[in-house]
Tab-separated table of C-alpha atoms and ligand atoms in Angstrom:
chain	number	residue	atom	x	y	z
A	1	UNK	CA	-20.276	-28.727	51.949
A	2	UNK	CA	-19.399	-30.020	55.385
A	3	UNK	CA	-20.067	-33.211	56.573
A	4	UNK	CA	-22.578	-33.763	59.495
A	5	UNK	CA	-20.593	-34.197	63.086
A	6	UNK	CA	-23.111	-36.795	64.255
A	7	UNK	CA	-26.339	-38.711	63.007
A	8	UNK	CA	-29.989	-37.515	63.724
A	9	UNK	CA	-32.517	-40.099	64.028
A	10	UNK	CA	-34.366	-40.748	60.868
A	11	UNK	CA	-37.752	-39.044	60.232
A	12	UNK	CA	-40.382	-42.119	59.589
A	13	UNK	CA	-41.452	-42.451	55.970
A	14	UNK	CA	-45.544	-42.980	55.979
A	15	UNK	CA	-46.478	-46.493	54.055
A	16	UNK	CA	-48.889	-46.020	51.242
A	17	UNK	CA	-51.631	-48.514	50.806
A	18	UNK	CA	-50.859	-50.735	47.583
A	19	UNK	CA	-47.458	-49.162	46.920
A	20	UNK	CA	-43.957	-50.087	47.540
A	21	UNK	CA	-42.530	-46.445	48.088
A	22	UNK	CA	-43.602	-44.540	51.313
A	23	UNK	CA	-44.079	-40.708	51.836
A	24	UNK	CA	-41.261	-38.930	53.576
A	25	UNK	CA	-42.515	-36.385	55.942
A	26	UNK	CA	-41.648	-32.733	55.462
A	27	UNK	CA	-43.492	-30.239	57.389
A	28	UNK	CA	-46.366	-30.688	59.633
A	29	UNK	CA	-49.337	-27.912	59.653
A	30	UNK	CA	-52.166	-28.079	62.104
A	31	UNK	CA	-55.425	-26.590	61.647
A	32	UNK	CA	-56.941	-25.387	65.199
A	33	UNK	CA	-60.665	-25.543	65.955
A	34	UNK	CA	-62.210	-27.082	62.662
A	35	UNK	CA	-65.354	-28.566	64.143
A	36	UNK	CA	-67.504	-26.446	65.972
A	37	UNK	CA	-68.175	-28.974	68.731
A	38	UNK	CA	-64.455	-29.249	69.612
A	39	UNK	CA	-64.097	-25.600	69.952
A	40	UNK	CA	-67.094	-25.593	72.241
A	41	UNK	CA	-65.705	-28.107	74.410
A	42	UNK	CA	-62.565	-26.108	74.677
A	43	UNK	CA	-64.501	-22.922	75.826
A	44	UNK	CA	-64.058	-21.028	72.661
A	45	UNK	CA	-65.553	-20.120	69.367
A	46	UNK	CA	-64.538	-21.106	65.979
A	47	UNK	CA	-63.197	-18.268	64.026
A	48	UNK	CA	-65.204	-18.256	60.873
A	49	UNK	CA	-63.096	-15.293	59.358
A	50	UNK	CA	-59.828	-17.295	59.124
A	51	UNK	CA	-58.522	-20.773	59.891
A	52	UNK	CA	-55.489	-20.590	62.158
A	53	UNK	CA	-52.248	-23.000	62.401
A	54	UNK	CA	-49.685	-24.265	64.745
A	55	UNK	CA	-47.079	-26.734	63.731
A	56	UNK	CA	-45.367	-30.039	64.800
A	57	UNK	CA	-41.765	-31.354	64.227
A	58	UNK	CA	-41.450	-33.998	61.725
A	59	UNK	CA	-38.688	-35.334	63.816
A	60	UNK	CA	-41.426	-36.065	66.647
A	61	UNK	CA	-43.585	-37.945	64.163
A	62	UNK	CA	-43.976	-41.544	64.591
A	63	UNK	CA	-45.818	-44.172	62.861
A	64	UNK	CA	-49.141	-46.091	63.647
A	65	UNK	CA	-48.561	-49.298	65.727
A	66	UNK	CA	-45.883	-47.157	68.096
A	67	UNK	CA	-45.466	-48.170	71.771
A	68	UNK	CA	-44.374	-44.805	73.404
A	69	UNK	CA	-44.329	-44.109	77.033
A	70	UNK	CA	-46.439	-41.349	79.007
A	71	UNK	CA	-44.658	-38.033	77.946
A	72	UNK	CA	-43.146	-35.868	80.852
A	73	UNK	CA	-44.335	-32.779	81.822
A	74	UNK	CA	-47.909	-33.374	81.849
A	75	UNK	CA	-50.836	-34.965	83.918
A	76	UNK	CA	-53.421	-34.549	81.593
A	77	UNK	CA	-52.346	-36.111	77.982
A	78	UNK	CA	-55.127	-35.938	75.327
A	79	UNK	CA	-55.931	-37.960	72.154
A	80	UNK	CA	-57.089	-36.106	69.174
A	81	UNK	CA	-58.210	-37.856	66.144
A	82	UNK	CA	-57.779	-36.192	62.446
A	83	UNK	CA	-57.986	-36.629	59.020
A	84	UNK	CA	-54.433	-35.798	57.528
A	85	UNK	CA	-53.873	-34.365	54.003
A	86	UNK	CA	-50.574	-35.255	52.337
A	87	UNK	CA	-49.229	-32.794	49.593
A	88	UNK	CA	-47.813	-34.306	46.532
A	89	UNK	CA	-47.020	-31.258	44.341
A	90	UNK	CA	-45.845	-27.812	44.814
A	91	UNK	CA	-48.866	-25.559	45.743
A	92	UNK	CA	-48.705	-21.617	46.088
A	93	UNK	CA	-51.394	-19.165	46.433
A	94	UNK	CA	-53.788	-21.295	44.565
A	95	UNK	CA	-57.678	-21.556	43.548
A	96	UNK	CA	-59.630	-24.704	45.035
A	97	UNK	CA	-59.368	-26.773	41.827
A	98	UNK	CA	-55.480	-26.485	41.560
A	99	UNK	CA	-55.463	-27.144	45.487
A	100	UNK	CA	-57.011	-30.547	44.845
A	101	UNK	CA	-54.745	-31.416	42.044
A	102	UNK	CA	-51.671	-30.909	44.612
A	103	UNK	CA	-53.378	-33.705	47.138
A	104	UNK	CA	-51.205	-36.763	46.880
A	105	UNK	CA	-53.720	-38.664	49.380
A	106	UNK	CA	-55.107	-38.806	52.891
A	107	UNK	CA	-54.771	-40.729	55.991
A	108	UNK	CA	-55.659	-41.046	59.674
A	109	UNK	CA	-53.532	-39.315	62.360
A	110	UNK	CA	-53.371	-38.546	66.160
A	111	UNK	CA	-52.526	-34.919	67.430
A	112	UNK	CA	-51.485	-36.084	70.968
A	113	UNK	CA	-51.604	-32.986	73.250
A	114	UNK	CA	-50.366	-32.164	76.741
A	115	UNK	CA	-53.663	-30.541	77.267
A	116	UNK	CA	-52.589	-28.823	80.806
A	117	UNK	CA	-49.822	-27.373	79.319
A	118	UNK	CA	-51.595	-25.930	75.854
A	119	UNK	CA	-54.171	-24.493	78.206
A	120	UNK	CA	-51.934	-22.629	80.745
A	121	UNK	CA	-50.083	-21.228	77.590
A	122	UNK	CA	-53.422	-20.321	76.008
A	123	UNK	CA	-54.444	-18.392	78.890
A	124	UNK	CA	-51.162	-16.484	79.255
A	125	UNK	CA	-51.617	-15.736	75.290
A	126	UNK	CA	-48.132	-17.782	74.680
A	127	UNK	CA	-47.473	-20.397	71.758
A	128	UNK	CA	-48.862	-23.959	72.030
A	129	UNK	CA	-45.525	-25.446	71.393
A	130	UNK	CA	-44.928	-26.998	74.765
A	131	UNK	CA	-48.682	-28.434	74.602
A	132	UNK	CA	-48.563	-29.668	70.898
A	133	UNK	CA	-45.049	-30.603	69.695
A	134	UNK	CA	-43.771	-33.395	71.863
A	135	UNK	CA	-41.929	-36.692	71.317
A	136	UNK	CA	-44.305	-39.201	69.516
A	137	UNK	CA	-46.603	-36.133	69.543
A	138	UNK	CA	-48.162	-36.955	65.767
A	139	UNK	CA	-48.870	-40.470	64.828
A	140	UNK	CA	-49.482	-41.378	61.146
A	141	UNK	CA	-51.332	-44.315	59.745
A	142	UNK	CA	-50.596	-45.597	55.909
A	143	UNK	CA	-52.068	-42.827	53.520
A	144	UNK	CA	-54.438	-43.667	50.674
A	145	UNK	CA	-54.115	-41.992	47.330
A	146	UNK	CA	-56.763	-39.351	46.747
A	147	UNK	CA	-57.531	-41.222	43.379
A	148	UNK	CA	-58.330	-44.132	45.741
A	149	UNK	CA	-60.265	-42.761	48.288
A	150	UNK	CA	-62.190	-40.041	46.747
A	151	UNK	CA	-63.234	-36.576	47.904
A	152	UNK	CA	-63.785	-35.702	51.644
A	153	UNK	CA	-67.532	-35.655	52.032
A	154	UNK	CA	-69.494	-37.363	55.205
A	155	UNK	CA	-67.071	-39.910	55.999
A	156	UNK	CA	-67.276	-41.108	59.789
A	157	UNK	CA	-64.090	-40.285	61.857
A	158	UNK	CA	-64.025	-42.172	65.508
A	159	UNK	CA	-61.514	-42.923	68.174
A	160	UNK	CA	-61.746	-45.604	70.667
A	161	UNK	CA	-59.490	-46.000	73.977
A	162	UNK	CA	-59.220	-49.225	75.254
A	163	UNK	CA	-62.264	-50.194	72.675
A	164	UNK	CA	-64.552	-47.614	74.285
A	165	UNK	CA	-65.926	-45.056	72.045
A	166	UNK	CA	-64.729	-41.419	72.693
A	167	UNK	CA	-64.785	-39.606	69.572
A	168	UNK	CA	-67.556	-39.980	66.742
A	169	UNK	CA	-68.158	-37.247	64.156
A	170	UNK	CA	-68.432	-36.902	60.197
A	171	UNK	CA	-65.929	-34.750	58.166
A	172	UNK	CA	-69.000	-33.026	56.920
A	173	UNK	CA	-68.721	-31.162	59.968
A	174	UNK	CA	-65.097	-29.689	59.026
A	175	UNK	CA	-65.846	-25.991	59.527
A	176	UNK	CA	-63.051	-25.176	56.663
A	177	UNK	CA	-62.916	-27.661	53.886
A	178	UNK	CA	-59.519	-29.168	52.763
A	179	UNK	CA	-59.593	-26.817	49.632
A	180	UNK	CA	-60.164	-23.804	51.772
A	181	UNK	CA	-57.348	-24.743	54.018
A	182	UNK	CA	-54.911	-25.356	51.142
A	183	UNK	CA	-56.000	-21.958	49.487
A	184	UNK	CA	-55.676	-20.106	52.547
A	185	UNK	CA	-52.122	-21.713	53.922
A	186	UNK	CA	-50.573	-21.604	50.478
A	187	UNK	CA	-51.031	-17.860	50.589
A	188	UNK	CA	-48.285	-17.951	53.644
A	189	UNK	CA	-46.219	-20.999	52.627
A	190	UNK	CA	-45.137	-22.675	49.217
A	191	UNK	CA	-46.410	-25.852	50.182
A	192	UNK	CA	-44.436	-28.773	48.523
A	193	UNK	CA	-44.463	-32.534	48.270
A	194	UNK	CA	-44.019	-34.113	51.587
A	195	UNK	CA	-45.964	-31.532	53.687
A	196	UNK	CA	-48.816	-32.751	55.536
A	197	UNK	CA	-51.938	-30.588	56.816
A	198	UNK	CA	-53.851	-32.250	59.771
A	199	UNK	CA	-57.353	-30.908	59.676
A	200	UNK	CA	-58.411	-30.651	63.246
A	201	UNK	CA	-60.221	-32.725	65.679
A	202	UNK	CA	-63.895	-33.344	66.388
A	203	UNK	CA	-65.485	-33.204	69.584
A	204	UNK	CA	-64.878	-35.910	72.454
A	205	UNK	CA	-61.211	-35.335	73.138
A	206	UNK	CA	-59.977	-36.547	76.400
A	207	UNK	CA	-57.276	-37.809	78.543
A	208	UNK	CA	-55.105	-41.032	78.070
A	209	UNK	CA	-53.192	-43.120	80.749
A	210	UNK	CA	-49.923	-45.602	80.555
A	211	UNK	CA	-51.463	-48.873	79.283
A	212	UNK	CA	-54.218	-47.326	77.080
A	213	UNK	CA	-54.607	-48.510	73.625
A	214	UNK	CA	-55.891	-45.808	71.279
A	215	UNK	CA	-57.265	-46.529	67.874
A	216	UNK	CA	-58.974	-44.328	65.149
A	217	UNK	CA	-60.355	-44.613	61.916
A	218	UNK	CA	-62.139	-42.756	59.080
A	219	UNK	CA	-64.316	-44.828	56.466
A	220	UNK	CA	-62.221	-45.980	53.910
A	221	UNK	CA	-58.756	-45.204	55.151
A	222	UNK	CA	-56.480	-47.233	57.232
A	223	UNK	CA	-56.865	-47.018	61.177
A	224	UNK	CA	-54.303	-45.452	63.316
A	225	UNK	CA	-53.113	-47.055	66.455
A	226	UNK	CA	-50.649	-46.198	69.439
A	227	UNK	CA	-50.005	-47.747	72.766
A	228	UNK	CA	-49.041	-46.154	75.956
A	229	UNK	CA	-46.615	-48.305	77.501
A	230	UNK	CA	-47.551	-49.289	80.998
A	231	UNK	CA	-45.283	-47.783	83.747
B	1	LIG	C1	-57.932	-26.294	70.485
B	1	LIG	C2	-57.319	-27.350	69.897
B	1	LIG	O1	-57.386	-28.306	70.751
B	1	LIG	C3	-56.571	-27.168	68.905
B	1	LIG	C4	-56.608	-28.458	67.942
B	1	LIG	O2	-55.573	-29.054	68.023
B	1	LIG	C5	-57.583	-28.730	67.085
B	1	LIG	O3	-58.457	-28.121	67.131
B	1	LIG	O4	-57.674	-29.822	66.515
């Protein structure tokens, strides 16, 4: 075993409500277009045949409350509020019941997006990495265990920028349920403890600028907050 020639920045550990130990971030899978109204505002239709995914690097994740700079390479940086599912046990090609048993908990998250780059990549049928996987591009609030929060139903999901409402929907609008996503995704990956699934954003995404304060919530879960430092 060789020793590393330099140290890498530590990947954040997400606090868990009421627990002393936190949730270490493994991989981050994101579901695209999982609310019909968001797909429509992006000028596309939901694919009802199968969900689709993109990934974000754990090394680029930050915790709720972070203050970060407006990212480079974009003139149209967008907020996307999401429900995140935290996996607590191995999961491979499973039934919906087994999928449910592997969920450790849930939380609020932001999928920050360089929209101009995502859309130009999409137009050229290229991957969305420059648009989606950026430093501080995913933001995680403290998690709540599944036992404490209960099942996904019609909880409200919302987001404000500088206290002005931007996104407001319910989890009943999810096109693919959490169980359906886990069954499908675990047919392609051996999901394991530490993996996070960001389940897509409702309608109302929009731009943010330096100096903005973003806050999002889901009924019964801890809010997620991000500030963009003034230039
Ligand atoms: C079309 C998107 O913005 C993909 C995405 O991040 C989402 O639907 O959520």
